[in-house]
Amino acid sequence: MKDQLAVPHLRCAECGHRASLERSLATCPHCGEGWMDVEYDYARLAEAWPAAVRDRAPDMWRYRELLPLVDSAHCVTMGEGGTPLLRAANLGMMMGCRHVFVKDERQGPTGSFKDRQAALSISVMKELGVKEAVVASTGNVAIAYSAYSALAGIKLWAFVTSLVPPEKMREMAIYGSEVVKVTGTYDQTKRVAAQFAERQGLFRDRGIRSFAARESMKTVAFEIAEQLPRLTGAGRAPRGSAPWQAPDWYVQAVSGGMGPVGVWKGYQELMEMGLVDSMPKLACIQAAVCAPIVRSYRKGLREAEPVLNPRTHIITLATGSPGPACVFLSMVIRELGGAFEAVSDE
């Protein structure tokens, strides 16, 4: 059990109302806003946390004090996290940059960075006593959630688009999930899943609007910040400087944008605790035929104009309506620098 002084709280992004993490809150009880952030006691954690982390296993749970799980007994894990940061030597030579690295998330239990999201989200469901849940996905989320829900003893209904390859659907079914194929876009699939969950009275994973899903992505930032000094030689920095290191740029292919949103918060928390002394610039890359965030940013729009008929061979990126991430990422990149780029599937 966590020390009660260290138990994080939820804070409404709209009105600032604070609530206990030990309650299941889909929306703010004060104003109805659907985006609740998690706050921690950074001043208290900064004193002993870095030293404690050094002696722990190299997985995402080494950062457990900065994850929204009250009791570690509810942790559902298959060894996710701790993936290598690999130097892209040939790419670096082509670009004229010495320090280009790839965070290899293929080495997670089900082969994608969604294992982090599934591990924390399913753990939070277990802590809340959830026995049956609904998720909508373009493939990787449903596979990861299927694996972790099977381990947790939670029945999962996985709603996926008809473009998801049959072998991925079979993998979900092997884990015991009820797989529902929807002939439509991912956004239509999310609506069908939401209607089903409401009719059946089931817990529904809310994707980027779920604080557990966003918080899980921070662990990518934490790991990179720990790994970089050893790879760049910054570990020999003079005494008094920050012990960890943020990259100059964080680059990711995005659909809904949850990854960069969570990673950004991770670096903000490390800055708050004095573990890094800079923030990276974000580069968010979308497939040109489904690039609602990129197009809307270039038009100067605050919210994303949906792409009604996404056509991309990269099924996991076919999110025509990315939701609230666009507002946040656009603000960060306008104010602090960064880039939105669209590229062809090829």
Short mmCIF file of C-alpha atoms in Angstrom, two decimals:
data_model
loop_
_atom_site.label_atom_id
_atom_site.label_comp_id
_atom_site.label_asym_id
_atom_site.label_seq_id
_atom_site.Cartn_x
_atom_site.Cartn_y
_atom_site.Cartn_z
CA MET A 1 0.00 0.00 0.00
CA LYS A 2 1.27 3.48 -0.82
CA ASP A 3 1.94 5.91 2.01
CA GLN A 4 -1.26 7.95 2.21
CA LEU A 5 0.76 11.17 2.01
CA ALA A 6 1.95 10.04 -1.40
CA VAL A 7 -1.45 9.00 -2.82
CA PRO A 8 -2.06 11.15 -5.93
CA HIS A 9 -5.25 13.11 -6.59
CA LEU A 10 -7.33 13.88 -9.66
CA ARG A 11 -7.70 17.49 -10.77
CA CYS A 12 -10.20 18.76 -13.34
CA ALA A 13 -8.40 20.43 -16.25
CA GLU A 14 -11.33 22.84 -16.68
CA CYS A 15 -12.31 24.07 -13.20
CA GLY A 16 -9.48 22.79 -10.99
CA HIS A 17 -11.72 20.69 -8.72
CA ARG A 18 -9.70 18.02 -6.88
CA ALA A 19 -10.96 14.53 -6.05
CA SER A 20 -9.59 11.35 -4.54
CA LEU A 21 -7.99 8.87 -6.91
CA GLU A 22 -9.75 6.07 -5.06
CA ARG A 23 -13.01 6.87 -6.86
CA SER A 24 -13.93 5.98 -10.44
CA LEU A 25 -14.50 9.36 -12.11
CA ALA A 26 -15.25 9.59 -15.82
CA THR A 27 -16.09 13.30 -15.53
CA CYS A 28 -15.54 16.08 -13.03
CA PRO A 29 -18.31 15.99 -10.37
CA HIS A 30 -18.20 19.78 -10.18
CA CYS A 31 -18.37 20.94 -13.83
CA GLY A 32 -18.83 17.76 -15.88
CA GLU A 33 -15.54 18.12 -17.81
CA GLY A 34 -14.24 14.78 -19.11
CA TRP A 35 -10.50 15.39 -18.68
CA MET A 36 -9.09 14.68 -15.22
CA ASP A 37 -5.34 15.04 -14.63
CA VAL A 38 -3.38 13.23 -11.94
CA GLU A 39 -1.32 15.28 -9.48
CA TYR A 40 1.49 14.03 -7.24
CA ASP A 41 3.54 15.43 -4.38
CA TYR A 42 6.60 16.26 -6.49
CA ALA A 43 8.50 18.10 -3.76
CA ARG A 44 8.24 15.12 -1.45
CA LEU A 45 9.07 12.56 -4.15
CA ALA A 46 12.10 14.49 -5.43
CA GLU A 47 14.00 13.86 -2.20
CA ALA A 48 14.30 10.06 -2.34
CA TRP A 49 12.65 8.85 -5.54
CA PRO A 50 15.65 8.88 -7.94
CA ALA A 51 17.81 6.82 -5.57
CA ALA A 52 14.99 4.32 -4.98
CA VAL A 53 14.39 3.92 -8.73
CA ARG A 54 18.02 2.95 -9.41
CA ASP A 55 17.72 -0.30 -7.45
CA ARG A 56 14.49 -1.53 -9.06
CA ALA A 57 13.75 -3.92 -11.91
CA PRO A 58 13.96 -2.34 -15.39
CA ASP A 59 10.24 -2.23 -16.17
CA MET A 60 7.66 0.56 -16.16
CA TRP A 61 6.68 -0.17 -12.55
CA ARG A 62 10.04 1.10 -11.29
CA TYR A 63 8.30 4.50 -11.49
CA ARG A 64 5.29 3.36 -9.47
CA GLU A 65 5.09 6.44 -7.19
CA LEU A 66 4.29 8.50 -10.30
CA LEU A 67 1.61 6.12 -11.55
CA PRO A 68 -2.06 6.33 -10.47
CA LEU A 69 -2.41 3.00 -8.67
CA VAL A 70 -3.15 3.27 -4.95
CA ASP A 71 -2.29 -0.31 -3.98
CA SER A 72 0.52 -2.15 -5.80
CA ALA A 73 -1.24 -5.46 -5.00
CA HIS A 74 -3.54 -4.65 -7.95
CA CYS A 75 -0.65 -4.37 -10.42
CA VAL A 76 -1.19 -6.51 -13.55
CA THR A 77 2.13 -6.95 -15.29
CA MET A 78 3.90 -9.07 -17.90
CA GLY A 79 7.24 -7.28 -17.71
CA GLU A 80 6.27 -4.34 -19.92
CA GLY A 81 8.57 -1.33 -20.19
CA GLY A 82 12.33 -1.22 -19.93
CA THR A 83 12.66 -1.36 -23.73
CA PRO A 84 16.04 -0.47 -25.24
CA LEU A 85 16.99 2.91 -26.65
CA LEU A 86 18.93 2.01 -29.79
CA ARG A 87 21.37 4.27 -31.60
CA ALA A 88 20.35 4.67 -35.26
CA ALA A 89 23.94 4.96 -36.48
CA ASN A 90 23.30 4.77 -40.24
CA LEU A 91 20.36 7.17 -40.11
CA GLY A 92 22.43 9.52 -37.96
CA MET A 93 25.25 9.55 -40.55
CA MET A 94 22.74 10.27 -43.34
CA MET A 95 21.27 13.17 -41.37
CA GLY A 96 24.55 14.50 -40.01
CA CYS A 97 23.35 13.99 -36.42
CA ARG A 98 25.44 11.95 -33.99
CA HIS A 99 22.74 11.21 -31.49
CA VAL A 100 19.65 9.72 -33.18
CA PHE A 101 17.94 7.01 -31.14
CA VAL A 102 14.95 4.72 -31.56
CA LYS A 103 12.92 3.57 -28.56
CA ASP A 104 12.20 -0.04 -29.57
CA GLU A 105 8.71 -0.72 -28.26
CA ARG A 106 8.38 -3.86 -30.39
CA GLN A 107 9.95 -5.71 -27.48
CA GLY A 108 6.87 -5.36 -25.27
CA PRO A 109 4.82 -8.46 -24.38
CA THR A 110 2.40 -8.03 -27.31
CA GLY A 111 4.76 -6.07 -29.55
CA SER A 112 3.65 -2.43 -29.20
CA PHE A 113 3.87 0.49 -26.78
CA LYS A 114 0.17 -0.08 -26.02
CA ASP A 115 1.34 -2.72 -23.54
CA ARG A 116 2.17 0.14 -21.18
CA GLN A 117 -1.32 1.55 -21.57
CA ALA A 118 -2.95 -1.84 -21.09
CA ALA A 119 -0.86 -2.70 -18.02
CA LEU A 120 -1.81 0.46 -16.14
CA SER A 121 -5.39 0.73 -17.40
CA ILE A 122 -6.21 -2.90 -16.57
CA SER A 123 -4.49 -2.53 -13.17
CA VAL A 124 -6.68 0.50 -12.40
CA MET A 125 -9.77 -1.45 -13.53
CA LYS A 126 -8.80 -4.27 -11.17
CA GLU A 127 -8.36 -1.80 -8.32
CA LEU A 128 -11.81 -0.38 -9.03
CA GLY A 129 -13.37 -3.86 -9.02
CA VAL A 130 -14.25 -3.92 -12.73
CA LYS A 131 -15.21 -7.41 -13.95
CA GLU A 132 -16.21 -6.66 -17.54
CA ALA A 133 -15.04 -3.88 -19.85
CA VAL A 134 -15.38 -2.49 -23.38
CA VAL A 135 -12.64 -1.09 -25.61
CA ALA A 136 -12.59 0.24 -29.18
CA SER A 137 -9.41 -0.15 -31.21
CA THR A 138 -7.67 -0.21 -34.57
CA GLY A 139 -5.79 -3.32 -33.46
CA ASN A 140 -2.85 -2.87 -31.09
CA VAL A 141 -4.85 -1.57 -28.10
CA ALA A 142 -7.33 -4.43 -28.35
CA ILE A 143 -4.54 -7.03 -28.50
CA ALA A 144 -2.76 -5.55 -25.48
CA TYR A 145 -5.97 -5.12 -23.47
CA SER A 146 -7.01 -8.67 -24.36
CA ALA A 147 -3.75 -10.09 -23.00
CA TYR A 148 -3.79 -8.08 -19.78
CA SER A 149 -7.51 -8.49 -19.09
CA ALA A 150 -7.09 -12.26 -19.42
CA LEU A 151 -4.35 -12.11 -16.80
CA ALA A 152 -6.52 -9.93 -14.54
CA GLY A 153 -9.65 -12.07 -14.92
CA ILE A 154 -11.63 -9.28 -16.59
CA LYS A 155 -13.94 -10.10 -19.50
CA LEU A 156 -13.20 -7.82 -22.45
CA TRP A 157 -15.39 -6.77 -25.35
CA ALA A 158 -13.07 -5.60 -28.14
CA PHE A 159 -14.73 -3.50 -30.86
CA VAL A 160 -12.51 -3.21 -33.94
CA THR A 161 -12.86 -1.89 -37.47
CA SER A 162 -13.28 -4.33 -40.34
CA LEU A 163 -9.88 -3.21 -41.68
CA VAL A 164 -8.07 -4.86 -38.77
CA PRO A 165 -6.23 -7.91 -40.18
CA PRO A 166 -7.84 -11.29 -39.37
CA GLU A 167 -4.68 -12.53 -37.62
CA LYS A 168 -4.96 -9.67 -35.11
CA MET A 169 -8.60 -10.51 -34.45
CA ARG A 170 -7.66 -14.13 -33.91
CA GLU A 171 -5.03 -13.11 -31.38
CA MET A 172 -7.64 -11.14 -29.41
CA ALA A 173 -9.98 -14.13 -29.47
CA ILE A 174 -7.22 -16.52 -28.32
CA TYR A 175 -6.90 -14.41 -25.16
CA GLY A 176 -10.62 -14.92 -24.58
CA SER A 177 -11.97 -11.53 -25.64
CA GLU A 178 -15.33 -11.12 -27.33
CA VAL A 179 -14.34 -9.56 -30.66
CA VAL A 180 -16.91 -7.38 -32.44
CA LYS A 181 -16.07 -6.31 -35.98
CA VAL A 182 -17.68 -3.01 -37.07
CA THR A 183 -17.97 -2.20 -40.76
CA GLY A 184 -17.05 1.44 -40.57
CA THR A 185 -14.34 3.89 -39.57
CA TYR A 186 -12.57 3.86 -36.21
CA ASP A 187 -14.67 6.84 -35.08
CA GLN A 188 -17.87 4.96 -35.93
CA THR A 189 -16.49 1.93 -34.09
CA LYS A 190 -15.91 4.04 -30.97
CA ARG A 191 -19.52 5.23 -31.08
CA VAL A 192 -20.87 1.69 -31.41
CA ALA A 193 -18.68 0.56 -28.50
CA ALA A 194 -19.87 3.45 -26.34
CA GLN A 195 -23.53 2.68 -27.09
CA PHE A 196 -23.02 -0.99 -26.26
CA ALA A 197 -21.25 -0.20 -22.97
CA GLU A 198 -24.02 2.20 -21.94
CA ARG A 199 -26.82 -0.27 -22.76
CA GLN A 200 -25.08 -3.11 -20.92
CA GLY A 201 -23.93 -0.98 -18.00
CA LEU A 202 -20.27 -1.90 -18.58
CA PHE A 203 -17.04 -0.05 -17.85
CA ARG A 204 -15.73 1.57 -21.05
CA ASP A 205 -12.11 2.50 -21.66
CA ARG A 206 -12.16 6.13 -22.78
CA GLY A 207 -8.84 6.18 -24.62
CA ILE A 208 -7.00 9.49 -24.30
CA ARG A 209 -9.67 10.79 -21.93
CA SER A 210 -8.69 8.06 -19.46
CA PHE A 211 -6.14 9.34 -16.96
CA ALA A 212 -4.64 5.83 -16.63
CA ALA A 213 -4.00 5.60 -20.38
CA ARG A 214 -2.28 9.01 -20.51
CA GLU A 215 -0.24 8.43 -17.36
CA SER A 216 1.16 5.16 -18.73
CA MET A 217 2.82 7.02 -21.60
CA LYS A 218 4.93 9.02 -19.13
CA THR A 219 7.04 5.94 -18.53
CA VAL A 220 8.45 6.26 -22.07
CA ALA A 221 9.76 9.72 -21.11
CA PHE A 222 11.15 8.48 -17.80
CA GLU A 223 13.04 5.62 -19.45
CA ILE A 224 14.53 7.78 -22.21
CA ALA A 225 15.63 10.35 -19.63
CA GLU A 226 17.40 7.62 -17.64
CA GLN A 227 18.94 5.95 -20.70
CA LEU A 228 20.20 9.00 -22.61
CA PRO A 229 23.07 10.06 -20.29
CA ARG A 230 24.68 6.62 -20.60
CA LEU A 231 24.40 6.67 -24.40
CA THR A 232 25.51 10.25 -25.06
CA GLY A 233 28.26 10.52 -22.46
CA ALA A 234 26.27 13.11 -20.50
CA GLY A 235 26.53 10.84 -17.48
CA ARG A 236 29.95 12.46 -16.94
CA ALA A 237 28.34 15.88 -16.55
CA PRO A 238 29.73 18.15 -13.81
CA ARG A 239 28.36 17.88 -10.32
CA GLY A 240 25.22 19.86 -9.67
CA SER A 241 23.66 19.36 -13.11
CA ALA A 242 20.46 17.35 -13.64
CA PRO A 243 21.21 13.61 -13.38
CA TRP A 244 18.87 12.58 -16.21
CA GLN A 245 18.59 14.02 -19.72
CA ALA A 246 15.74 15.00 -22.00
CA PRO A 247 16.26 14.69 -25.77
CA ASP A 248 16.28 17.77 -28.00
CA TRP A 249 13.37 16.31 -29.98
CA TYR A 250 10.78 13.63 -29.35
CA VAL A 251 9.38 12.31 -32.66
CA GLN A 252 6.37 10.00 -32.93
CA ALA A 253 3.84 8.88 -35.50
CA VAL A 254 0.42 9.73 -34.07
CA SER A 255 -3.24 9.00 -34.65
CA GLY A 256 -5.09 10.32 -31.59
CA GLY A 257 -1.93 11.82 -30.05
CA MET A 258 -1.97 10.10 -26.66
CA GLY A 259 1.73 9.20 -26.80
CA PRO A 260 3.13 12.74 -27.08
CA VAL A 261 0.57 14.08 -24.57
CA GLY A 262 1.69 11.56 -21.96
CA VAL A 263 5.39 11.87 -22.79
CA TRP A 264 5.19 15.66 -22.45
CA LYS A 265 3.68 15.36 -18.98
CA GLY A 266 6.43 12.92 -18.06
CA TYR A 267 9.15 15.44 -18.91
CA GLN A 268 7.24 18.19 -17.10
CA GLU A 269 7.26 16.05 -13.95
CA LEU A 270 10.99 15.36 -14.29
CA MET A 271 11.60 19.10 -14.66
CA GLU A 272 9.48 19.74 -11.56
CA MET A 273 11.68 17.34 -9.57
CA GLY A 274 14.96 18.66 -11.01
CA LEU A 275 15.86 15.41 -12.78
CA VAL A 276 16.15 17.04 -16.22
CA ASP A 277 16.97 20.65 -17.06
CA SER A 278 15.18 21.03 -20.40
CA MET A 279 12.07 20.03 -22.31
CA PRO A 280 12.16 18.37 -25.74
CA LYS A 281 10.46 19.79 -28.79
CA LEU A 282 7.66 17.57 -30.10
CA ALA A 283 7.40 16.34 -33.69
CA CYS A 284 4.06 14.69 -34.45
CA ILE A 285 3.91 12.81 -37.75
CA GLN A 286 0.67 11.72 -39.47
CA ALA A 287 -0.16 9.78 -42.61
CA ALA A 288 -1.02 12.34 -45.31
CA VAL A 289 -4.34 10.69 -46.17
CA CYS A 290 -5.39 10.82 -42.50
CA ALA A 291 -3.78 13.90 -40.98
CA PRO A 292 -6.50 15.86 -39.16
CA ILE A 293 -4.13 17.32 -36.55
CA VAL A 294 -1.55 18.44 -39.11
CA ARG A 295 -4.11 20.01 -41.46
CA SER A 296 -5.97 21.79 -38.67
CA TYR A 297 -2.73 23.15 -37.19
CA ARG A 298 -1.69 24.56 -40.55
CA LYS A 299 -5.10 26.23 -40.88
CA GLY A 300 -4.68 27.82 -37.46
CA LEU A 301 -7.67 25.96 -36.04
CA ARG A 302 -7.93 25.25 -32.31
CA GLU A 303 -9.70 21.90 -32.73
CA ALA A 304 -9.15 19.26 -35.36
CA GLU A 305 -11.33 19.08 -38.46
CA PRO A 306 -12.23 15.39 -38.79
CA VAL A 307 -11.20 13.31 -41.78
CA LEU A 308 -14.48 11.58 -42.58
CA ASN A 309 -13.10 8.78 -44.75
CA PRO A 310 -9.53 7.92 -43.69
CA ARG A 311 -7.60 5.97 -46.31
CA THR A 312 -4.26 4.70 -45.13
CA HIS A 313 -2.48 1.36 -45.27
CA ILE A 314 -1.32 2.01 -41.68
CA ILE A 315 -4.51 0.91 -39.96
CA THR A 316 -3.35 1.83 -36.46
CA LEU A 317 -3.08 5.49 -37.55
CA ALA A 318 -6.51 5.74 -39.19
CA THR A 319 -8.12 8.04 -36.62
CA GLY A 320 -10.17 10.64 -38.47
CA SER A 321 -11.31 12.50 -35.34
CA PRO A 322 -8.42 12.70 -32.86
CA GLY A 323 -10.29 14.48 -30.07
CA PRO A 324 -8.73 16.68 -27.37
CA ALA A 325 -5.07 15.90 -28.07
CA CYS A 326 -5.07 18.31 -31.01
CA VAL A 327 -5.81 21.30 -28.77
CA PHE A 328 -3.07 20.41 -26.31
CA LEU A 329 -0.37 19.48 -28.83
CA SER A 330 -1.07 22.53 -31.01
CA MET A 331 -0.71 24.80 -27.97
CA VAL A 332 2.60 23.19 -26.93
CA ILE A 333 4.11 23.39 -30.41
CA ARG A 334 2.95 26.98 -31.06
CA GLU A 335 4.29 28.23 -27.73
CA LEU A 336 7.49 26.17 -27.34
CA GLY A 337 8.44 25.07 -30.84
CA GLY A 338 8.15 21.74 -32.60
CA ALA A 339 6.60 20.39 -35.75
CA PHE A 340 3.57 18.73 -37.30
CA GLU A 341 4.32 16.88 -40.52
CA ALA A 342 2.30 14.72 -42.91
CA VAL A 343 4.00 12.02 -44.99
CA SER A 344 2.80 9.46 -47.51
CA ASP A 345 2.25 5.84 -46.49
CA GLU A 346 5.28 4.96 -48.58
#
